[in-house]
Short mmCIF file of C-alpha atoms in Angstrom, two decimals:
data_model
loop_
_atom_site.label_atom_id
_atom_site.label_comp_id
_atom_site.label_asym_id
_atom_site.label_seq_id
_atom_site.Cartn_x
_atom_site.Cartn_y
_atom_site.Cartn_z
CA UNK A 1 -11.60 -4.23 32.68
CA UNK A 2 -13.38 -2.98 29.81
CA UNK A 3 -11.09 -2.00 26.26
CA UNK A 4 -11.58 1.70 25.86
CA UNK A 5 -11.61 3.44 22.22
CA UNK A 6 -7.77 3.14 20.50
CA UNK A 7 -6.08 6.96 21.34
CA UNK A 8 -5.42 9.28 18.99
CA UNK A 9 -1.15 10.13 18.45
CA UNK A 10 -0.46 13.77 18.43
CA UNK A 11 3.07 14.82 17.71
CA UNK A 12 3.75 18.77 18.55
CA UNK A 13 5.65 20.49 16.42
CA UNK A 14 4.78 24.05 16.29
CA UNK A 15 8.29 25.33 17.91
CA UNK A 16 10.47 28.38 16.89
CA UNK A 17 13.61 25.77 16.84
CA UNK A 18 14.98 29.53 18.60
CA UNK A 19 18.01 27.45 20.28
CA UNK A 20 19.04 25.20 17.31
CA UNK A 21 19.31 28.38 15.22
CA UNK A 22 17.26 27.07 11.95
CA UNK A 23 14.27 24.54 11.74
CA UNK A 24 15.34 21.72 13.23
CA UNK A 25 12.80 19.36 11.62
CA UNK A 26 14.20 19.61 8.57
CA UNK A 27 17.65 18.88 9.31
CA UNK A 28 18.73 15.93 7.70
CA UNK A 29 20.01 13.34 9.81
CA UNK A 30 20.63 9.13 9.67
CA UNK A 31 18.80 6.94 11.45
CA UNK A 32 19.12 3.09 11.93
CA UNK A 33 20.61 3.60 8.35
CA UNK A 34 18.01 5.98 6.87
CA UNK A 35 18.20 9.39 6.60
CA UNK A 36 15.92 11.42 5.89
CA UNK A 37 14.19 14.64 8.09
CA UNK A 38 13.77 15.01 11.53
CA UNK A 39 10.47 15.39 11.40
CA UNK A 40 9.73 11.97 8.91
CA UNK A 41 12.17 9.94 11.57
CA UNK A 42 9.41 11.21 13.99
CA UNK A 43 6.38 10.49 11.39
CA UNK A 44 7.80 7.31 10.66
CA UNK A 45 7.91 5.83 13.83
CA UNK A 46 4.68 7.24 15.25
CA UNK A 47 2.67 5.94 11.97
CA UNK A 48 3.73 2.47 12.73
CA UNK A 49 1.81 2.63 15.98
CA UNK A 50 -1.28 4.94 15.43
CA UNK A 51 -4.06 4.12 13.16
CA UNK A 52 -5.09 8.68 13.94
CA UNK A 53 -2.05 10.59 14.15
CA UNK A 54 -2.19 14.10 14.33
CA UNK A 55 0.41 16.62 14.21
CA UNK A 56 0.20 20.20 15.19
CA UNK A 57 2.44 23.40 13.30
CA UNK A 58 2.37 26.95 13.05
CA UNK A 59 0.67 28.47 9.82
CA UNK A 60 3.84 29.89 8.70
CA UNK A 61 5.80 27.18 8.19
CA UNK A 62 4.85 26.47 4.66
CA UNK A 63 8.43 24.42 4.62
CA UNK A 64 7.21 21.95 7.00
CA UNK A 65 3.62 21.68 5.97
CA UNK A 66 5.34 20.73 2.47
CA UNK A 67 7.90 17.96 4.25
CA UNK A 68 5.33 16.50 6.32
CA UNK A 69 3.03 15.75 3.25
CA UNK A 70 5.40 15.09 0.50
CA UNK A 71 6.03 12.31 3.39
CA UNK A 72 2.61 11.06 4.11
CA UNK A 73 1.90 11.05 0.45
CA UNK A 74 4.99 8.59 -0.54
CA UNK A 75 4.03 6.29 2.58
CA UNK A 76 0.13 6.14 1.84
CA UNK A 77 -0.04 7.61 5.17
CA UNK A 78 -3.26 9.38 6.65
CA UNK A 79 -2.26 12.49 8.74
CA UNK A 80 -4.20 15.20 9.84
CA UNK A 81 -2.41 18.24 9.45
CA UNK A 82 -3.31 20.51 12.04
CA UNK A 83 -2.33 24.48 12.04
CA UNK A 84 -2.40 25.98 15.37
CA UNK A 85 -3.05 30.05 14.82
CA UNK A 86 -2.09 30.49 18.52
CA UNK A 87 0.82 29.05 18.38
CA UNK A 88 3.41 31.48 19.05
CA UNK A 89 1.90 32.11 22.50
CA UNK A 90 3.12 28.50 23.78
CA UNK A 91 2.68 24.90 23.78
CA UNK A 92 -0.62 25.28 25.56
CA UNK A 93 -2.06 26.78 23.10
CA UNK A 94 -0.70 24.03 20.51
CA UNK A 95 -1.90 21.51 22.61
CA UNK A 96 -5.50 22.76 22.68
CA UNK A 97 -5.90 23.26 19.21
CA UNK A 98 -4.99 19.62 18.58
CA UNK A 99 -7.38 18.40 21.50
CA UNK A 100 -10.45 20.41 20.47
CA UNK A 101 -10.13 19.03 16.24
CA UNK A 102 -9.87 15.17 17.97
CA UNK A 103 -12.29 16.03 21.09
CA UNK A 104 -14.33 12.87 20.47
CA UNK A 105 -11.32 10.39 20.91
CA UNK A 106 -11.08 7.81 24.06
CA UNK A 107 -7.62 9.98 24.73
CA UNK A 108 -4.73 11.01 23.58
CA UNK A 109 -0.85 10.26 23.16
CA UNK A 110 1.32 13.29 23.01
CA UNK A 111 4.64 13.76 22.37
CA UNK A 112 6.91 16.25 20.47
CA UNK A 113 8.28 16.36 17.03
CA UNK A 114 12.04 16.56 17.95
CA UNK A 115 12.05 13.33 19.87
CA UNK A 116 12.66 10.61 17.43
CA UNK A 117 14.00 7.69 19.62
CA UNK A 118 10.88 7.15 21.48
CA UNK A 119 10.76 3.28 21.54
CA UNK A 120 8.33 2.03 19.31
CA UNK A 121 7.61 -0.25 22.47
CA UNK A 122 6.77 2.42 24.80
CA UNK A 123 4.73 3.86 22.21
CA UNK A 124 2.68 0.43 22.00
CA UNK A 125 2.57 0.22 26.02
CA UNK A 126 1.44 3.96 26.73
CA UNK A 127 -1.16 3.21 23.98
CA UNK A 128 -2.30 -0.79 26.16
CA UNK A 129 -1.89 0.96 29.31
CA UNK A 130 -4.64 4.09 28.32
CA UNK A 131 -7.15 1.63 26.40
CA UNK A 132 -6.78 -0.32 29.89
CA UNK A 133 -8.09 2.70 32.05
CA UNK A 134 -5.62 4.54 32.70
CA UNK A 135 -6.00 8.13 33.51
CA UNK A 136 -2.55 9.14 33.01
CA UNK A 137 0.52 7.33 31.51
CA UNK A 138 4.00 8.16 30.72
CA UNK A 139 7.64 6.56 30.21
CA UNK A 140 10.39 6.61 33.23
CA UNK A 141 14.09 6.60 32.64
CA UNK A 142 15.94 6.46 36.00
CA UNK A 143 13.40 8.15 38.05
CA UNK A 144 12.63 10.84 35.22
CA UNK A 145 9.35 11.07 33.46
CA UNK A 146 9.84 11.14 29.39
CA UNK A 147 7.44 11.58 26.90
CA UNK A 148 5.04 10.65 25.21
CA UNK A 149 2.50 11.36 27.88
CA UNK A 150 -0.71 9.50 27.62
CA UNK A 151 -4.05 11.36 28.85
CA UNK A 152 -7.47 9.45 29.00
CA UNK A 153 -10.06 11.43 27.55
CA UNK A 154 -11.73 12.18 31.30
CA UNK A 155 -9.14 15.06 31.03
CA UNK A 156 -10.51 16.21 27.94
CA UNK A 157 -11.68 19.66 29.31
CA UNK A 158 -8.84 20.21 31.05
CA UNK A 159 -6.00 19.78 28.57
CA UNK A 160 -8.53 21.97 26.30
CA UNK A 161 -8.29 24.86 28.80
CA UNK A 162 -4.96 24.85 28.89
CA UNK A 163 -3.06 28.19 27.64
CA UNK A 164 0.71 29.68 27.66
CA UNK A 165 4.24 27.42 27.15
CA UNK A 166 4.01 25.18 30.01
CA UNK A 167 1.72 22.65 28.13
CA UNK A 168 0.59 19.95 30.43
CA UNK A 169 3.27 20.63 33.08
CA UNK A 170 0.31 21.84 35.91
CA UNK A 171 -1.67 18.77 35.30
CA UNK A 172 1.36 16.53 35.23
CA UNK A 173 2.29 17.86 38.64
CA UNK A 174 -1.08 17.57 40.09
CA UNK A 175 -1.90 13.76 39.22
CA UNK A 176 1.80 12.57 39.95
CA UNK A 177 0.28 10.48 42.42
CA UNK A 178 -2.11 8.60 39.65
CA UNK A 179 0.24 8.39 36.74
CA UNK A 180 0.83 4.74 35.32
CA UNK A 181 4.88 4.43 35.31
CA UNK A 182 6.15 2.47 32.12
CA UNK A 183 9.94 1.84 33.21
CA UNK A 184 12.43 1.81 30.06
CA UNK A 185 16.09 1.36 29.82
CA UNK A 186 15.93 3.41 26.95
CA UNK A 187 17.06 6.51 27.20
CA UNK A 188 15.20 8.10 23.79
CA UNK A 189 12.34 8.94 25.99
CA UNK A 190 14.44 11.68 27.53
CA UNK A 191 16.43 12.29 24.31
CA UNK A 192 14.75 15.41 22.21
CA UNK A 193 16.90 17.59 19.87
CA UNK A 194 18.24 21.37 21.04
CA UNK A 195 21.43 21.64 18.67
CA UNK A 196 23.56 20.75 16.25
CA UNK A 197 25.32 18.50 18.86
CA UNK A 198 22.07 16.84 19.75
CA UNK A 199 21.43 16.10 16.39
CA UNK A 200 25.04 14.94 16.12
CA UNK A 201 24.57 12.56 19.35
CA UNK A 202 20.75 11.23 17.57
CA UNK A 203 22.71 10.35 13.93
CA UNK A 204 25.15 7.88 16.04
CA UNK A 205 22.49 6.13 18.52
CA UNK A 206 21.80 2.54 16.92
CA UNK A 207 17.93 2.38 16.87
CA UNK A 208 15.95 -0.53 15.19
CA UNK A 209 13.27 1.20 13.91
CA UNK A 210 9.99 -0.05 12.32
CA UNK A 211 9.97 -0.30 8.28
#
C-alpha cells in the first residue's frame, strides 16, 4: 500500500470552559513533573508528533492566543494559530474553519485541547494507520471510542460542511462500520478536563511525556 501525505494535527480549543467555571486552559497544573498550562501540556505533547499542528480558538480569547504563543515562541515551535469567528455556534463550526485553512492536507488528526494524556503512542499510530489508507481511525478504551479521531482527506468535504456542536459525531456514527480500532490500555484517551476535580485527578496521573 502506497504512503499517503503526513496529516495535519488539529487541537480544538475554542470552548466556553461554561462547566469548569473559568478558562480551563490556563489552569496551571503538574504533569510528569512539569507544570505549566493546560493548554502547553496539550501543545507539548502534540508538537512532538506533528511536523503541521494547528489549533483552533475563539477571537476573544486574547488570554489564550497570548499563552499559546508565548509557548510556541520559547519551544521554536511552528503553530498555526487559527481563529474561528463562528465559534460560539459549536464545534462544527470550529472544526470547519480549521479544515478549510489546511484543505490541501492528505487528512487530518483531531482532538481537543483539554485532553492532555493522549498517549504520545496513539498519537504516532492514528498518524501510521491514516498515511496507511485508512479512512477513519480512532483510539478504543474498553469498548469506548476516545479521541483523537483520524479522518483521511476523502472526507474533506464532508467534515467542511459540517455546522452546530455535535462536531463529527454524524459522521462518526455513520462509518462505525469502517473505522480502524487502535486498542489502548490507557485510559487518557477518554480522560478530558470538566472541573476542578478533573484537573485534580490529571495533576496525580503519572504520564511519561515527551521532552
Amino acid at each position: 500500500m502506497n504512503q499517503q501525505m503526513a496529516p495535519t494535527g488539529i487541537i480544538l480549543a475554542a470552548g466556553q470552559s461554561s462547566r469548569f467555571g473559568a478558562d480551563k486552559l490556563l489552569h496551571e497544573l503538574t504533569i510528569a513533573n512539569k507544570r505549566q498550562l493546560l493548554i502547553q501540556h496539550t501543545l507539548q505533547l502534540w508538537c512532538s508528533v506533528f511536523d503541521e499542528l494547528c489549533i483552533v480558538i475563539r477571537p476573544d480569547n486574547p488570554l489564550l492566543k497570548e499563552a499559546i504563543i508565548s509557548w510556541s515562541d520559547q519551544q521554536h515551535e511552528k503553530i498555526n494559530l487559527i481563529e474561528a469567528e463562528q465559534a460560539m455556534y459549536g464545534m462544527g463550526h470550529s472544526l470547519k474553519a480549521a479544515i478549510s485553512a489546511t484543505a490541501g492536507a492528505g487528512g487530518w488528526v483531531i482532538g481537543l485541547a483539554d485532553m492532555p494524556l493522549i498517549p504520545h503512542a496513539v498519537l504516532r499510530q492514528i498518524c501510521e494507520s491514516l498515511q496507511q489508507g485508512a479512512g477513519i481511525t480512532a483510539p478504543y478504551y474498553d469498548d469506548q471510542r476516545g479521541h483523537p479521531v483520524g479522518f483521511n482527506s476523502v472526507y474533506k468535504d464532508e467534515l467542511m460542511a459540517l455546522e452546530g456542536d455535535t462536531g463529527a459525531k454524524n459522521l462518526l456514527q455513520r462509518e462505525v462500520d469502517k473505522i480502524h480500532k487502535i486498542m489502548t490500555i490507557e485510559r487518557g484517551v477518554l480522560a478530558d478536563v470538566d472541573s476542578i476535580d478533573d484537573m485534580t485527578a490529571v495533576s496525580y496521573t503519572h504520564l511519561t511525556l515527551p521532552t
